[in-house]
mmCIF file of C-alpha atoms in Angstrom:
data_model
loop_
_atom_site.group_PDB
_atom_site.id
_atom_site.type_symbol
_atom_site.label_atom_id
_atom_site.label_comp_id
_atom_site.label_asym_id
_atom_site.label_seq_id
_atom_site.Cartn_x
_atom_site.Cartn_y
_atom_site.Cartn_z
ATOM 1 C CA UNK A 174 -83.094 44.000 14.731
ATOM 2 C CA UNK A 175 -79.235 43.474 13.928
ATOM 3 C CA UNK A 176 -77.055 40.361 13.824
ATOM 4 C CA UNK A 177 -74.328 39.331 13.751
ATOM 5 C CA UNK A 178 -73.108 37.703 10.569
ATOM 6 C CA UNK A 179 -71.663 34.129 10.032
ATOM 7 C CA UNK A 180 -68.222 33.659 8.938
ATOM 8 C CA UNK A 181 -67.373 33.589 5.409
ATOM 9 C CA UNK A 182 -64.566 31.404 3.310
ATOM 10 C CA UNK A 183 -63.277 31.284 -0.060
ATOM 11 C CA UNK A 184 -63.949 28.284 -2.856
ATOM 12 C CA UNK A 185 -61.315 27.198 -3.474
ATOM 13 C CA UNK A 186 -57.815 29.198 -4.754
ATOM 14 C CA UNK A 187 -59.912 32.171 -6.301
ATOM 15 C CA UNK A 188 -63.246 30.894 -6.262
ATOM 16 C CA UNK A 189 -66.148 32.769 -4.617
ATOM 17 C CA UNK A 190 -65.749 34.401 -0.746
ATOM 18 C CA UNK A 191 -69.212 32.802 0.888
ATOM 19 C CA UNK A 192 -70.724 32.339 4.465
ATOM 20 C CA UNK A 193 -69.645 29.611 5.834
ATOM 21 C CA UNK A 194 -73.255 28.309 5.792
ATOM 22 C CA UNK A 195 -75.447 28.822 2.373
ATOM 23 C CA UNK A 196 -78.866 27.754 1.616
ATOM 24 C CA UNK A 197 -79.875 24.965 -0.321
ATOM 25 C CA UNK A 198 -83.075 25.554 -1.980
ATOM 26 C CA UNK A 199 -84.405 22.513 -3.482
ATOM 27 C CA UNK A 200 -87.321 21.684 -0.857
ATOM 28 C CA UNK A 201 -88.702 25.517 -1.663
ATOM 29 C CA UNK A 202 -90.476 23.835 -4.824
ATOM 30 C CA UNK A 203 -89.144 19.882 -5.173
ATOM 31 C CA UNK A 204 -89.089 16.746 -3.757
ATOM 32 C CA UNK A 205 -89.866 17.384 -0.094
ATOM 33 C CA UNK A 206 -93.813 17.986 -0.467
ATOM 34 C CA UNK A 207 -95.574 20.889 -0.331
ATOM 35 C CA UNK A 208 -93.532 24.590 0.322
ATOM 36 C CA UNK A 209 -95.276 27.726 1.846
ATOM 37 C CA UNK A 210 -93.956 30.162 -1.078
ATOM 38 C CA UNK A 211 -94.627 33.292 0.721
ATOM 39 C CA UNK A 212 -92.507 31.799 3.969
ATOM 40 C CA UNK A 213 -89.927 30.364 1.595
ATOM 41 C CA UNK A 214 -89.112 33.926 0.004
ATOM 42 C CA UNK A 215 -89.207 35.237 3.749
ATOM 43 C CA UNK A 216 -86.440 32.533 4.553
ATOM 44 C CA UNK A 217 -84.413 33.328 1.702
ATOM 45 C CA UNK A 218 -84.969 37.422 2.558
ATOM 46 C CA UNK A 219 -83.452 36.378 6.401
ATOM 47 C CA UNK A 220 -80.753 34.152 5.292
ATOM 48 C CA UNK A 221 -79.109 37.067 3.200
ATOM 49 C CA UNK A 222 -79.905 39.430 6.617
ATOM 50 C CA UNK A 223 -77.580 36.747 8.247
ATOM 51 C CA UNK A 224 -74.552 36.769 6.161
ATOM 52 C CA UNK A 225 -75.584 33.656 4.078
ATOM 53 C CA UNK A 226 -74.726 34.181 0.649
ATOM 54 C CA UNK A 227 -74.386 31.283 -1.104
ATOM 55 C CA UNK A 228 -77.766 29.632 -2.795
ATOM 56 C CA UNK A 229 -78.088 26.500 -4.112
ATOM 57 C CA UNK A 230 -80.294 25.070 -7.049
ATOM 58 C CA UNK A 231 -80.277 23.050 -10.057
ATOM 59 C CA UNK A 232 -82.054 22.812 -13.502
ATOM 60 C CA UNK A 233 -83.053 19.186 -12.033
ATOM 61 C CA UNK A 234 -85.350 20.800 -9.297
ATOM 62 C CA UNK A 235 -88.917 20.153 -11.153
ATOM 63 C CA UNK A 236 -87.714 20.736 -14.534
ATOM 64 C CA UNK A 237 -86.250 24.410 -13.785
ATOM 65 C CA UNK A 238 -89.305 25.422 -11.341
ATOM 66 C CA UNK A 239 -86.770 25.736 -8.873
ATOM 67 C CA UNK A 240 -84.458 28.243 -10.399
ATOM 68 C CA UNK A 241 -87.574 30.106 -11.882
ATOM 69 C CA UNK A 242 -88.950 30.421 -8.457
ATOM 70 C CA UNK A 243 -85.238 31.820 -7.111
ATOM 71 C CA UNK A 244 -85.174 34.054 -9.932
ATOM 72 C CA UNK A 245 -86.901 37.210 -8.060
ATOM 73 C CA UNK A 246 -84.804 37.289 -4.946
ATOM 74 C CA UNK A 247 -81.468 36.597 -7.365
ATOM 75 C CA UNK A 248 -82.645 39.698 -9.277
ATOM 76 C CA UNK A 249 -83.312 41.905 -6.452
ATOM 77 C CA UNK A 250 -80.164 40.768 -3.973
ATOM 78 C CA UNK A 251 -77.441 40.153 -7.521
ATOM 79 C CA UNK A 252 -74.135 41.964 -5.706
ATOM 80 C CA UNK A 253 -74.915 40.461 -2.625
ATOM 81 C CA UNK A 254 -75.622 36.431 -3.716
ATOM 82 C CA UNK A 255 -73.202 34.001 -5.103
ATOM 83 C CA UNK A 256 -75.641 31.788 -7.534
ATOM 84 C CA UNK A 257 -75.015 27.810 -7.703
ATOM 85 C CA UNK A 258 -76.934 25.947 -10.151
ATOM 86 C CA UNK A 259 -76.175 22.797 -11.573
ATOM 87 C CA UNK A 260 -76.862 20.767 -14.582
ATOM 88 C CA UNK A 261 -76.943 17.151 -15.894
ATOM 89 C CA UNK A 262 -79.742 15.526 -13.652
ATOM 90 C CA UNK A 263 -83.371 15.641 -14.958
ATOM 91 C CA UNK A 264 -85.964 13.758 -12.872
ATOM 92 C CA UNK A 265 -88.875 12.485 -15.323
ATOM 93 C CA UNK A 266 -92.410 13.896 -14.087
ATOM 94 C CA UNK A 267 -93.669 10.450 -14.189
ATOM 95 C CA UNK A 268 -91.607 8.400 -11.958
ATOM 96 C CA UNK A 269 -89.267 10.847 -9.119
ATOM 97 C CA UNK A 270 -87.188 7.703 -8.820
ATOM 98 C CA UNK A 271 -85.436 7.643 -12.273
ATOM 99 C CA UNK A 272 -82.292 10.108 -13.400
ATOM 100 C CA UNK A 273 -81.634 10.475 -16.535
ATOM 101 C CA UNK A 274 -78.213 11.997 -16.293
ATOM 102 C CA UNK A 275 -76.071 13.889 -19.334
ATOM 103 C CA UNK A 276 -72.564 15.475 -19.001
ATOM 104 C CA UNK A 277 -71.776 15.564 -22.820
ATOM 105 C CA UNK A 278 -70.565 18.793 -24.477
ATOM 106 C CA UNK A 279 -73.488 19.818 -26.100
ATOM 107 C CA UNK A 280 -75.999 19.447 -23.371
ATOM 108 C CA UNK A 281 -73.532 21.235 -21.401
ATOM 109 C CA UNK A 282 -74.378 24.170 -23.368
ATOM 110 C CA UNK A 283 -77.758 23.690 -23.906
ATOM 111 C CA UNK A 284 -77.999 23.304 -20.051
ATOM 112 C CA UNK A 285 -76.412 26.668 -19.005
ATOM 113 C CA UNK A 286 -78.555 28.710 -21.676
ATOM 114 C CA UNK A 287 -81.634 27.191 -20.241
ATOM 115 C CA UNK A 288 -80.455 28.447 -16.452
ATOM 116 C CA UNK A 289 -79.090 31.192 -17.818
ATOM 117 C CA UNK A 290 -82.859 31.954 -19.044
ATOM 118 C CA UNK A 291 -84.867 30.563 -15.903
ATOM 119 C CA UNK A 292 -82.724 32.371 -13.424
ATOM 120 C CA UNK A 293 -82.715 36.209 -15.801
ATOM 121 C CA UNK A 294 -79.207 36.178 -14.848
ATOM 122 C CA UNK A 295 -76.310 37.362 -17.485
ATOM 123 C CA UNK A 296 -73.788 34.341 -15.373
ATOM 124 C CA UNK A 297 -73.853 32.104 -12.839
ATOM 125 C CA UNK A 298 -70.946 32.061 -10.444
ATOM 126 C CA UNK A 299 -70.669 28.410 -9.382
ATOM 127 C CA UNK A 300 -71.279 26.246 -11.916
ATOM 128 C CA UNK A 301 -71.865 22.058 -11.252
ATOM 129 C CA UNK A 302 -72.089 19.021 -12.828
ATOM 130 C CA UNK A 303 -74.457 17.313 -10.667
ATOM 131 C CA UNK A 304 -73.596 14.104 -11.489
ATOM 132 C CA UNK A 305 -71.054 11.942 -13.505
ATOM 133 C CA UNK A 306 -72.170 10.655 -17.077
ATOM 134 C CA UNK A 307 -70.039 7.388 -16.552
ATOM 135 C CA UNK A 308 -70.466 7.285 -20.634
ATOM 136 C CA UNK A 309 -68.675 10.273 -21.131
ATOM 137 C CA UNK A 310 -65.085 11.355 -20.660
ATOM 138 C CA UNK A 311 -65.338 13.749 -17.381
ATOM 139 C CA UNK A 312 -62.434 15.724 -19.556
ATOM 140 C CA UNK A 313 -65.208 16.687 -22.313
ATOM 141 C CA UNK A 314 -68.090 17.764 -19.053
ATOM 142 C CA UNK A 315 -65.102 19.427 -17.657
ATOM 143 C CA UNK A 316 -63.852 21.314 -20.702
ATOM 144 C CA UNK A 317 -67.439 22.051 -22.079
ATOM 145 C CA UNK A 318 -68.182 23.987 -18.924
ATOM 146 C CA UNK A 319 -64.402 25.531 -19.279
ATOM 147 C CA UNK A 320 -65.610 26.929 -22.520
ATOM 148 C CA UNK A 321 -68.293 28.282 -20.993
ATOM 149 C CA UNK A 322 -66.393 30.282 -17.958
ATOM 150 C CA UNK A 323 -64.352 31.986 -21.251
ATOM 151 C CA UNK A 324 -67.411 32.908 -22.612
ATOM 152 C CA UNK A 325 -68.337 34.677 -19.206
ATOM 153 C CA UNK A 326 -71.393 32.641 -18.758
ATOM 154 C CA UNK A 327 -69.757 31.373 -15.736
ATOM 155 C CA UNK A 328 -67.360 32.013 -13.172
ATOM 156 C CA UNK A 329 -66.292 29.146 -11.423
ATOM 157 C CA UNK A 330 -66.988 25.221 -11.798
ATOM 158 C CA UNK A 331 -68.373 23.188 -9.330
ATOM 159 C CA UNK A 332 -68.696 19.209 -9.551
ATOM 160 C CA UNK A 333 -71.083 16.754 -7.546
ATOM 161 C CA UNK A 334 -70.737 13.340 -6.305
ATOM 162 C CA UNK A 335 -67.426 12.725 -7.967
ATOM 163 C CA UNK A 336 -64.747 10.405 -6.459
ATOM 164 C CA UNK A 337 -61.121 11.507 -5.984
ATOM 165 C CA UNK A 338 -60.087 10.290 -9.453
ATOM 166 C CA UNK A 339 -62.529 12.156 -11.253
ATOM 167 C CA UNK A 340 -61.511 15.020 -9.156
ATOM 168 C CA UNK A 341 -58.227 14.937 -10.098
ATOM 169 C CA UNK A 342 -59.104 13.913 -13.841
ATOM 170 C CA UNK A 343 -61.084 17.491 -13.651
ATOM 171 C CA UNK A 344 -58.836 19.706 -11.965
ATOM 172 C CA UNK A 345 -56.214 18.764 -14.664
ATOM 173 C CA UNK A 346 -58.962 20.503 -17.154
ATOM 174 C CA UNK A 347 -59.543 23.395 -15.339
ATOM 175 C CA UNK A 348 -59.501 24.745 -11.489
ATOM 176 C CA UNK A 349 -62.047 23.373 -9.460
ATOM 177 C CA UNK A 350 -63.910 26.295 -6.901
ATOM 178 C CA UNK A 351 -65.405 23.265 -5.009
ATOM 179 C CA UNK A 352 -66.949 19.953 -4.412
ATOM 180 C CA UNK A 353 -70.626 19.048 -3.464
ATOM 181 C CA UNK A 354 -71.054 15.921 -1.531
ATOM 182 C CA UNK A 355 -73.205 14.627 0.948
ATOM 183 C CA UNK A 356 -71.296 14.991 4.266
ATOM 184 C CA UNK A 357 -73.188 14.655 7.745
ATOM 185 C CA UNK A 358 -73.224 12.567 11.051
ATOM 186 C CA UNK A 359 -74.907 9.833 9.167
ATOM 187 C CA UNK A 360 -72.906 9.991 5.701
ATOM 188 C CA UNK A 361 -68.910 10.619 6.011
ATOM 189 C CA UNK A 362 -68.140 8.215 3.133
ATOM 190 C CA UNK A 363 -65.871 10.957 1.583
ATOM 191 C CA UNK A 364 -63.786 11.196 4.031
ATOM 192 C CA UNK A 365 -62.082 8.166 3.003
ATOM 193 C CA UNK A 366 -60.934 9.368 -0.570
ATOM 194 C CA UNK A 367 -62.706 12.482 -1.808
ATOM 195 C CA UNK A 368 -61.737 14.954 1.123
ATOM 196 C CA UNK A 369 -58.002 14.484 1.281
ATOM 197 C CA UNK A 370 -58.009 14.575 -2.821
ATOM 198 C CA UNK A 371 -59.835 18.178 -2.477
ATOM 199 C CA UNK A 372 -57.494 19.025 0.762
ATOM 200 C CA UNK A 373 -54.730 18.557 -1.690
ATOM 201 C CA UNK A 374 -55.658 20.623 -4.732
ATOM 202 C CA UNK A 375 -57.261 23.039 -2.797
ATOM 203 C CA UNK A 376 -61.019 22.524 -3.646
ATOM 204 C CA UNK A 377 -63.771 23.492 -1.207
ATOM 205 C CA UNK A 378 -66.202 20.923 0.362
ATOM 206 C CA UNK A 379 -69.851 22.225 -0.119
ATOM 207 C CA UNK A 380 -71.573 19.506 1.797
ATOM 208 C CA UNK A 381 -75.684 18.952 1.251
ATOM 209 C CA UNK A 382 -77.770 17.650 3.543
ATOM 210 C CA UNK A 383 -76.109 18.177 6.444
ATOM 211 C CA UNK A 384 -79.199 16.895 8.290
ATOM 212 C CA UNK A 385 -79.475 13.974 7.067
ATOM 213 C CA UNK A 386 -82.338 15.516 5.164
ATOM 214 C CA UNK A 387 -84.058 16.582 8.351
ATOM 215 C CA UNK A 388 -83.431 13.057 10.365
ATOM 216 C CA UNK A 389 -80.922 14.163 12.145
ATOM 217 C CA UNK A 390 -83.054 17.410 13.318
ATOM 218 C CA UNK A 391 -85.742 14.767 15.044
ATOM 219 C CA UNK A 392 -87.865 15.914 12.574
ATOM 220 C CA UNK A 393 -89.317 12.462 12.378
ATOM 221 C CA UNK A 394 -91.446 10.407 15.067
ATOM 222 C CA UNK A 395 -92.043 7.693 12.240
ATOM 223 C CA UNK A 396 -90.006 8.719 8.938
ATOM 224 C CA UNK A 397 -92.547 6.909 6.973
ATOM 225 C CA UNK A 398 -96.041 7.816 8.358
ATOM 226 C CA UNK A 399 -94.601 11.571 8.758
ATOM 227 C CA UNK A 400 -93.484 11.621 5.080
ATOM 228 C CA UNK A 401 -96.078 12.932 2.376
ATOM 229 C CA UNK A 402 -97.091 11.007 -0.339
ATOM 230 C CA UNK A 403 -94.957 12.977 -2.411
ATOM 231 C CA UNK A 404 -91.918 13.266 -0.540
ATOM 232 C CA UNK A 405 -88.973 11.714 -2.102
ATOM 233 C CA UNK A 406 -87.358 10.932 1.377
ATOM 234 C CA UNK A 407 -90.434 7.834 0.708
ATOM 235 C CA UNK A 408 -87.953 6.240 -1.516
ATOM 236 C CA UNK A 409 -85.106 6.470 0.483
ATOM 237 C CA UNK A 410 -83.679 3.603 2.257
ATOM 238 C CA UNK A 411 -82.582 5.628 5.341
ATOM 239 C CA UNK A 412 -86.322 6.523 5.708
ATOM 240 C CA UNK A 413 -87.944 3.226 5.603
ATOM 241 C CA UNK A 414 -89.093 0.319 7.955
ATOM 242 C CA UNK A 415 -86.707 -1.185 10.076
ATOM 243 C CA UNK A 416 -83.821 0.719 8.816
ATOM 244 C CA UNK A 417 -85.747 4.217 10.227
ATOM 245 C CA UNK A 418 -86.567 2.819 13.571
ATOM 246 C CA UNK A 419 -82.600 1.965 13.604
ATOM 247 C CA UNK A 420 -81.860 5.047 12.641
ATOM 248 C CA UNK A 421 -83.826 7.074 15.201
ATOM 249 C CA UNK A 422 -82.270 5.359 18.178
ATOM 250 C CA UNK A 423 -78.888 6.747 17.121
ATOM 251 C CA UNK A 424 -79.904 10.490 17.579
ATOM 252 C CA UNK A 425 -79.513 10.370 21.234
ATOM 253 C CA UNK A 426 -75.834 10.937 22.087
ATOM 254 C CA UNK A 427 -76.616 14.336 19.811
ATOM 255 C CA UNK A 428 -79.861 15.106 21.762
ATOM 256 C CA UNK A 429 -77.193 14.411 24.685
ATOM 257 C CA UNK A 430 -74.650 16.654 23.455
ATOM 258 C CA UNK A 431 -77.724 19.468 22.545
ATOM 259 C CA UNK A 432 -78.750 19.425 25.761
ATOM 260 C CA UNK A 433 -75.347 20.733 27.170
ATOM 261 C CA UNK A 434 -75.488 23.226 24.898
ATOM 262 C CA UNK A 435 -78.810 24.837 25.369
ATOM 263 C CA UNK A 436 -79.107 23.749 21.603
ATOM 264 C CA UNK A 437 -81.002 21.888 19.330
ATOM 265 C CA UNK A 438 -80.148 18.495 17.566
ATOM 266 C CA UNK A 439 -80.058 20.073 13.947
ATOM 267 C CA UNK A 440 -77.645 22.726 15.379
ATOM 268 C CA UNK A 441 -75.211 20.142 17.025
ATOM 269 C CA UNK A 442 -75.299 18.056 13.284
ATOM 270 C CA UNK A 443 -74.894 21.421 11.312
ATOM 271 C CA UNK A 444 -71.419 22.179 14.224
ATOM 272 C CA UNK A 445 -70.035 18.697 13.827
ATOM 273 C CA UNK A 446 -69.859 19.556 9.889
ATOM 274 C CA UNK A 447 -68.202 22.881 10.563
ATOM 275 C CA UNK A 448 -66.102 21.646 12.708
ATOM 276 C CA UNK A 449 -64.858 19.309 9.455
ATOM 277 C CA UNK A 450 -62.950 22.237 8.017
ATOM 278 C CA UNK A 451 -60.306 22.250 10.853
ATOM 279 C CA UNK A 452 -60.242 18.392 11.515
ATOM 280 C CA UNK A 453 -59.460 17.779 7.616
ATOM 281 C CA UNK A 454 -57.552 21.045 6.802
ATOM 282 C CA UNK A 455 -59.696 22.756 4.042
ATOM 283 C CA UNK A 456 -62.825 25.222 3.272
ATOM 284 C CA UNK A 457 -66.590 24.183 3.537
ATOM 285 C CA UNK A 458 -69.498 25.938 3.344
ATOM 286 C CA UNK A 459 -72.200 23.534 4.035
ATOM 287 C CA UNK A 460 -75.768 23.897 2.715
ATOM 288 C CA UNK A 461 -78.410 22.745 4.872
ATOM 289 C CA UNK A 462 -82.410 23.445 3.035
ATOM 290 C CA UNK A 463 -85.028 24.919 5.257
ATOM 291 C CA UNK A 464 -87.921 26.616 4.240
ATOM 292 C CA UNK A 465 -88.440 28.483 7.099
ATOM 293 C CA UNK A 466 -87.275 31.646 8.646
ATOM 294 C CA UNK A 467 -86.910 30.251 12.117
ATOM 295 C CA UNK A 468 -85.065 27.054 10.905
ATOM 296 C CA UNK A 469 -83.201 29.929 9.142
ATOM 297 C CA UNK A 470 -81.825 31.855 12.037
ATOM 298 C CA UNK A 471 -81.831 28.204 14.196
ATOM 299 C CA UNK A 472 -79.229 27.019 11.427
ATOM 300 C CA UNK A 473 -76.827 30.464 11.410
ATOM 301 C CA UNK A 474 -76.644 30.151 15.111
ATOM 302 C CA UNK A 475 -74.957 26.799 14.740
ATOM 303 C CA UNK A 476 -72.074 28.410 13.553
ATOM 304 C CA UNK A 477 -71.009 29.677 17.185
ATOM 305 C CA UNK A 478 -71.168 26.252 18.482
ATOM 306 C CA UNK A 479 -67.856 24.672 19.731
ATOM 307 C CA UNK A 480 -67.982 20.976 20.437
ATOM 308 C CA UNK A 481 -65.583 19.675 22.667
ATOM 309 C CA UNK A 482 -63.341 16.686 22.150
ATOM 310 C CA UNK A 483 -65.190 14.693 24.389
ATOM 311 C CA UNK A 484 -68.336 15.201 22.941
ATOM 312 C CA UNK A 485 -66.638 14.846 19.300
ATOM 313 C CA UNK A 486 -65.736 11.345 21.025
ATOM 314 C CA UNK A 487 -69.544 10.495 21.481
ATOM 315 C CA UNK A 488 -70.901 11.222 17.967
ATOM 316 C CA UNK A 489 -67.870 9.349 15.891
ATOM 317 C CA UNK A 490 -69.769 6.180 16.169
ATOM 318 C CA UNK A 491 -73.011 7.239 14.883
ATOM 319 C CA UNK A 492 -72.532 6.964 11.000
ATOM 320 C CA UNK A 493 -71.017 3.276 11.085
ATOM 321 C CA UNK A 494 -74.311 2.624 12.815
ATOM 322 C CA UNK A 495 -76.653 3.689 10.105
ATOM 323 C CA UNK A 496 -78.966 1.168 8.505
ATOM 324 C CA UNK A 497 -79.644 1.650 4.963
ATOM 325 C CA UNK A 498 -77.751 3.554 1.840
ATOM 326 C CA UNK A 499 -77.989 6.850 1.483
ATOM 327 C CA UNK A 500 -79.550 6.205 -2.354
ATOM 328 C CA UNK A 501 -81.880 3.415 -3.719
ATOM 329 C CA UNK A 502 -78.920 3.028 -6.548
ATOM 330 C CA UNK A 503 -75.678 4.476 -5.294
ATOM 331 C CA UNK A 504 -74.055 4.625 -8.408
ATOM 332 C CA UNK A 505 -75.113 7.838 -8.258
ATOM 333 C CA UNK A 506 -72.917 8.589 -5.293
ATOM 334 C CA UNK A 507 -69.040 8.930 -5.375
ATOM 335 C CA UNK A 508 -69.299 6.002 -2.433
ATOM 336 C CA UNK A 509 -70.717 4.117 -5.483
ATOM 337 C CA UNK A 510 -68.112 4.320 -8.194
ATOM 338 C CA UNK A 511 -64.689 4.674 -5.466
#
């Protein structure tokens, strides 16, 4: 069977060439319920088939179990993947709400050796601070994982949920391949401050959950009821009572829009992202999680989707719409701290 491949685009000034869509893997082991491991390492095989090269993890993703379980398809596919782990978020096996977050120098490097280790890699080419330690200088993070790209235990430096001052405050430290955010029909708070900052020093937009994690898909006929018991969506604002039933009525201008298209929701959400790049003048590479082969090749397809102005027109109004904050706490979230 042959396909065509997505487009690819660089991270930033010399960061990492990429397809335009990558692959976030969290769900394939954390924090959306139980994963089919066997179809998750068949998604990951058809993604690569595809052109998508960029794959996204983090130490944070059930204590490592996330890169561990990425660590035999890294190993097999290594010239062909760009590897993005992150550090500085551990969730506590006891209660998935808490975050105890570090971005001092020396767990810096106690964080990469541990990916480093859990991935069998000898470097990881994107790597991000996940999120800001507001009790530590983002010049120290920043220059603790500088250190580490001269030691050739990394390649290029990433940073998450950071505002456009901290952006800047980091770039001044060291080049910056590229910014992870989340950006989506429902969530376009960066777009405010954050985007133009990276638009002007050149920083790619890596946005996560594109799909609102899966809402904006339909996935959902009651977010709650449809949720497992250990689903972190569950403690989610977006996801819960009256602020889900709100929610759901705002997916029908992209049902609407789908239609036209012979397309699905999820691939109408995942163009409207895309389509960011050229509205806003710079590179992303968004990275939507699946852990299925047909949500897979359903997600690369998107890529070939055009939306008119018009249709543009009818989605702008959905994300002032949304009930509920994207986080329980949203210090967490650049939107938080701006």
């Amino acid at each position: 069977m042959t396909d065509s491949r997505i487009p690819t685009v660089r991270l930033g000034a010399d960061g990492p060439e990429v397809g335009v869509q990558g692959l976030g893997c969290m769900g394939m082991s954390f924090a959306y319920g139980p994963a089919d491991a066997k179809e998750s390492r068949a998604a990951l095989e058809r993604a690569l088939e595809l052109g998508v090269t960029l794959y996204d993890t983090a130490e944070g993703y059930g204590d490592g179990d996330n890169e561990r379980f990425l660590s035999p398809f890294f190993k097999a596919h290594r010239d062909d993947v760009v590897i993005a782990t992150k550090f500085g978020v551990r969730v506590p096996a006891g209660d998935r709400t808490k975050r105890v977050i570090r971005g001092d120098a020396p767990y810096v490097r106690q964080a990469v050796e541990g990916s480093l280790r859990r991935l069998d890699v000898d470097v990881i080419d994107l790597y991000y601070m996940h999120r800001r330690d507001v009790n530590v200088p983002i010049e120290e993070t920043v220059g603790a994982m500088a250190e580490l790209v001269g030691e050739g235990k990394v390649k290029h430096l990433g940073l998450s949920e950071v505002t456009a001052d901290e952006l800047r405050a980091a770039q001044a430290v060291h080049p910056i391949a590229a910014v992870q955010s989340e950006w989506s029909l429902f969530s376009r708070d960066i777009e405010t401050n954050v985007v133009p900052a990276a638009r002007e020093l050149g920083v790619a937009l890596v946005p996560y959950s594109p799909l609102g994690r899966g809402f904006l898909a339909g996935s959902f006929s009651n977010a709650e009821k449809d949720l497992t018991d250990g689903d972190v969506r569950r403690t989610m604002p977006r996801f819960q009572g009256d602020n889900a039933a709100t929610n759901a009525t705002l997916l029908e201008p992209i049902r609407t829009v789908a239609a036209a298209h012979g397309a699905s929701p999820a691939q109408i959400a995942l163009a409207w992202v895309q389509q960011r790049a050229d509205v806003h003048g710079l590179a992303v590479a968004q990275i939507p999680g699946t852990t299925k082969r047909h949500r897979v090749e359903e997600n690369a397809a998107a890529t070939t989707i055009l939306l008119t102005e018009d249709e543009l027109a009818a989605l702008e109004p959905i994300a002032s719409k949304v009930a509920g904050t994207r986080y329980p706490d949203m210090r967490f979230a650049s939107a938080g701290r701006e």
